[in-house]
Amino acid sequence: MSKPINVYSIPELRQTLDDALPEVFARHELKQSFRLIDTKLVIGYGIALVAAASFLLDKKFEFDEVLLYQKILVGSYVFLSTVYWYFTKFVQKGITYEGVDKKGRSITVKTFFENNEPLYHVTFMTQGDFDLKTALPVNKVFNEQGFLQTDLLYQWIGQQLTTLETKKAD
């Protein structure tokens, strides 16, 4: 069982529910895809390498000797930082989970809370542009002491996946 949280804190609710999603989807036999996370890491490591190279050049050589290289490194740093910002703002925007089912179909899940209401808004998206937008009242999956009841979350996600499957069949 997880540790209790303050159910009146939206950030704690979001963090706990988002962290529970991979386990719940694994129970529904979906395999998590780390494509977006890996891309974000590669860009971040590229930024760190450029910064480290700039630091090493600055420490080992005189300013006039490496000015051209520093300009290239600063330009690379700005470019990679812009790519990172664009990726998190427009590509990854709100995606909490990506997974693939046994049949090879991918499912993407976006989550958010709106206006500090205790409704966990979840959007299920599939390859064929089938979307299911729904909201989970958090008091259905948290008890009075603030413990997440993962079995109830598992059942709710299962109902949503069934609804998504029937929607795709139509």
Coordinates of C-alpha atoms in Angstrom, one line a residue:
M1 CA 0.0 0.0 0.0
S2 CA 1.2 3.5 -0.8
K3 CA 1.8 6.2 1.8
P4 CA -1.1 8.5 2.6
I5 CA -1.3 11.9 0.9
N6 CA -3.1 15.1 1.5
V7 CA -6.2 14.6 -0.7
Y8 CA -6.8 18.4 -0.7
S9 CA -3.5 19.0 -2.4
I10 CA -3.9 18.9 -6.2
P11 CA -0.1 18.5 -6.9
E12 CA 0.0 15.5 -4.5
L13 CA -3.1 14.0 -6.1
R14 CA -1.7 14.4 -9.6
Q15 CA 1.8 13.1 -8.7
T16 CA 0.3 10.0 -7.0
L17 CA -2.2 9.2 -9.8
D18 CA 0.4 9.8 -12.5
D19 CA 2.9 7.6 -10.8
A20 CA 0.3 4.8 -10.4
L21 CA -0.5 4.7 -14.2
P22 CA 2.4 2.5 -15.4
E23 CA 1.6 -0.2 -12.9
V24 CA -2.1 -0.1 -13.6
F25 CA -1.6 -0.2 -17.4
A26 CA 0.9 -3.1 -16.9
R27 CA -1.8 -5.0 -15.1
H28 CA -4.0 -4.4 -18.2
E29 CA -1.2 -6.0 -20.3
L30 CA 0.1 -2.8 -21.9
K31 CA 3.9 -2.3 -22.2
Q32 CA 5.1 1.2 -21.5
S33 CA 6.9 3.0 -24.3
F34 CA 9.7 5.4 -23.2
R35 CA 10.1 7.1 -26.6
L36 CA 9.3 10.6 -25.4
I37 CA 11.3 10.2 -22.2
D38 CA 14.3 8.9 -24.1
T39 CA 14.1 11.8 -26.6
K40 CA 13.9 14.3 -23.8
L41 CA 16.9 12.7 -22.1
V42 CA 19.0 12.7 -25.3
I43 CA 18.3 16.4 -25.9
G44 CA 19.1 17.1 -22.2
Y45 CA 22.4 15.1 -22.3
G46 CA 23.3 17.0 -25.5
I47 CA 22.8 20.3 -23.7
A48 CA 25.0 19.1 -20.8
L49 CA 27.7 17.9 -23.1
V50 CA 27.8 21.3 -24.9
A51 CA 28.0 23.1 -21.6
A52 CA 30.8 20.8 -20.3
A53 CA 32.8 21.2 -23.5
S54 CA 32.5 25.0 -23.2
F55 CA 33.6 24.8 -19.6
L56 CA 36.6 22.6 -20.4
L57 CA 37.7 24.9 -23.3
D58 CA 37.4 27.9 -21.1
K59 CA 39.6 26.3 -18.4
K60 CA 42.3 24.8 -20.7
F61 CA 42.9 27.6 -23.2
E62 CA 43.1 31.3 -23.4
F63 CA 39.9 33.3 -24.4
D64 CA 41.3 34.4 -27.8
E65 CA 42.3 30.9 -28.8
V66 CA 38.8 29.4 -28.4
L67 CA 36.5 32.3 -29.2
L68 CA 35.3 30.8 -32.4
Y69 CA 34.6 27.4 -30.7
Q70 CA 32.9 29.1 -27.8
K71 CA 30.6 30.9 -30.3
I72 CA 29.7 27.6 -31.9
L73 CA 29.1 26.0 -28.5
V74 CA 26.9 28.8 -27.3
G75 CA 24.9 28.7 -30.6
S76 CA 24.6 24.9 -30.1
Y77 CA 23.5 25.4 -26.6
V78 CA 20.8 27.9 -27.6
F79 CA 19.6 25.6 -30.4
L80 CA 19.4 22.5 -28.2
S81 CA 17.7 24.5 -25.4
T82 CA 15.1 25.8 -27.9
V83 CA 14.6 22.2 -29.2
Y84 CA 14.1 21.0 -25.6
W85 CA 11.6 23.8 -24.9
Y86 CA 9.7 23.1 -28.1
F87 CA 9.6 19.4 -27.4
T88 CA 8.3 19.7 -23.9
K89 CA 5.8 22.5 -24.8
F90 CA 4.3 21.1 -28.0
V91 CA 5.3 17.5 -28.6
Q92 CA 5.2 16.0 -25.1
K93 CA 2.5 18.5 -23.8
G94 CA 0.7 16.7 -21.0
I95 CA 1.4 13.2 -22.0
T96 CA 1.7 11.1 -18.9
Y97 CA 1.8 7.6 -20.3
E98 CA 2.5 5.9 -23.6
G99 CA 2.0 2.2 -24.1
V100 CA 1.5 -0.6 -26.6
D101 CA -1.0 -3.5 -26.2
K102 CA -0.5 -7.1 -27.1
K103 CA -1.8 -6.4 -30.7
G104 CA 0.8 -3.7 -31.3
R105 CA -1.6 -0.8 -31.0
S106 CA -0.3 2.2 -29.1
I107 CA -2.2 4.2 -26.5
T108 CA -1.3 7.6 -25.2
V109 CA -2.7 9.1 -22.0
K110 CA -2.8 12.8 -21.1
T111 CA -3.8 13.9 -17.7
F112 CA -4.5 17.2 -15.9
F113 CA -6.5 18.9 -13.2
E114 CA -8.5 21.9 -14.0
N115 CA -9.4 24.9 -11.8
N116 CA -8.2 23.2 -8.7
E117 CA -11.2 20.8 -8.8
P118 CA -10.7 17.3 -7.5
L119 CA -11.4 15.8 -11.0
Y120 CA -8.6 13.9 -12.7
H121 CA -9.1 14.6 -16.4
V122 CA -7.8 11.8 -18.5
T123 CA -7.7 11.7 -22.3
F124 CA -7.0 8.3 -23.9
M125 CA -5.7 8.5 -27.5
T126 CA -5.0 5.7 -30.0
Q127 CA -3.3 5.5 -33.3
G128 CA -6.6 5.8 -35.3
D129 CA -7.3 9.2 -33.7
F130 CA -9.9 7.7 -31.4
D131 CA -10.1 9.8 -28.3
L132 CA -11.9 9.3 -25.1
K133 CA -12.0 12.2 -22.7
T134 CA -13.2 11.5 -19.2
A135 CA -12.8 12.6 -15.7
L136 CA -12.3 10.7 -12.5
P137 CA -13.5 12.1 -9.2
V138 CA -10.5 11.5 -6.9
N139 CA -12.7 10.5 -4.0
K140 CA -13.5 7.3 -5.9
V141 CA -9.9 6.1 -5.7
F142 CA -8.6 7.6 -2.5
N143 CA -10.0 6.7 1.0
E144 CA -10.5 9.1 3.9
Q145 CA -7.0 8.6 5.2
G146 CA -5.5 9.6 1.8
F147 CA -4.4 6.1 0.6
L148 CA -4.7 5.4 -3.1
Q149 CA -6.8 2.3 -3.7
T150 CA -5.1 0.9 -6.8
D151 CA -7.7 -1.8 -7.3
L152 CA -10.4 0.8 -7.8
L153 CA -8.1 2.8 -10.1
Y154 CA -7.4 -0.4 -12.0
Q155 CA -11.1 -1.1 -12.4
W156 CA -11.8 2.5 -13.6
I157 CA -9.0 2.4 -16.2
G158 CA -10.4 -1.0 -17.3
Q159 CA -13.8 0.5 -17.8
Q160 CA -12.3 3.3 -19.9
L161 CA -10.3 1.0 -22.0
T162 CA -13.4 -1.1 -22.7
T163 CA -15.3 2.0 -23.7
L164 CA -12.4 3.0 -25.9
E165 CA -12.4 -0.4 -27.6
T166 CA -16.2 -0.2 -28.2
K167 CA -15.8 3.3 -29.6
K168 CA -13.1 2.0 -32.0
A169 CA -15.4 -0.8 -33.2
D170 CA -18.1 1.6 -34.2

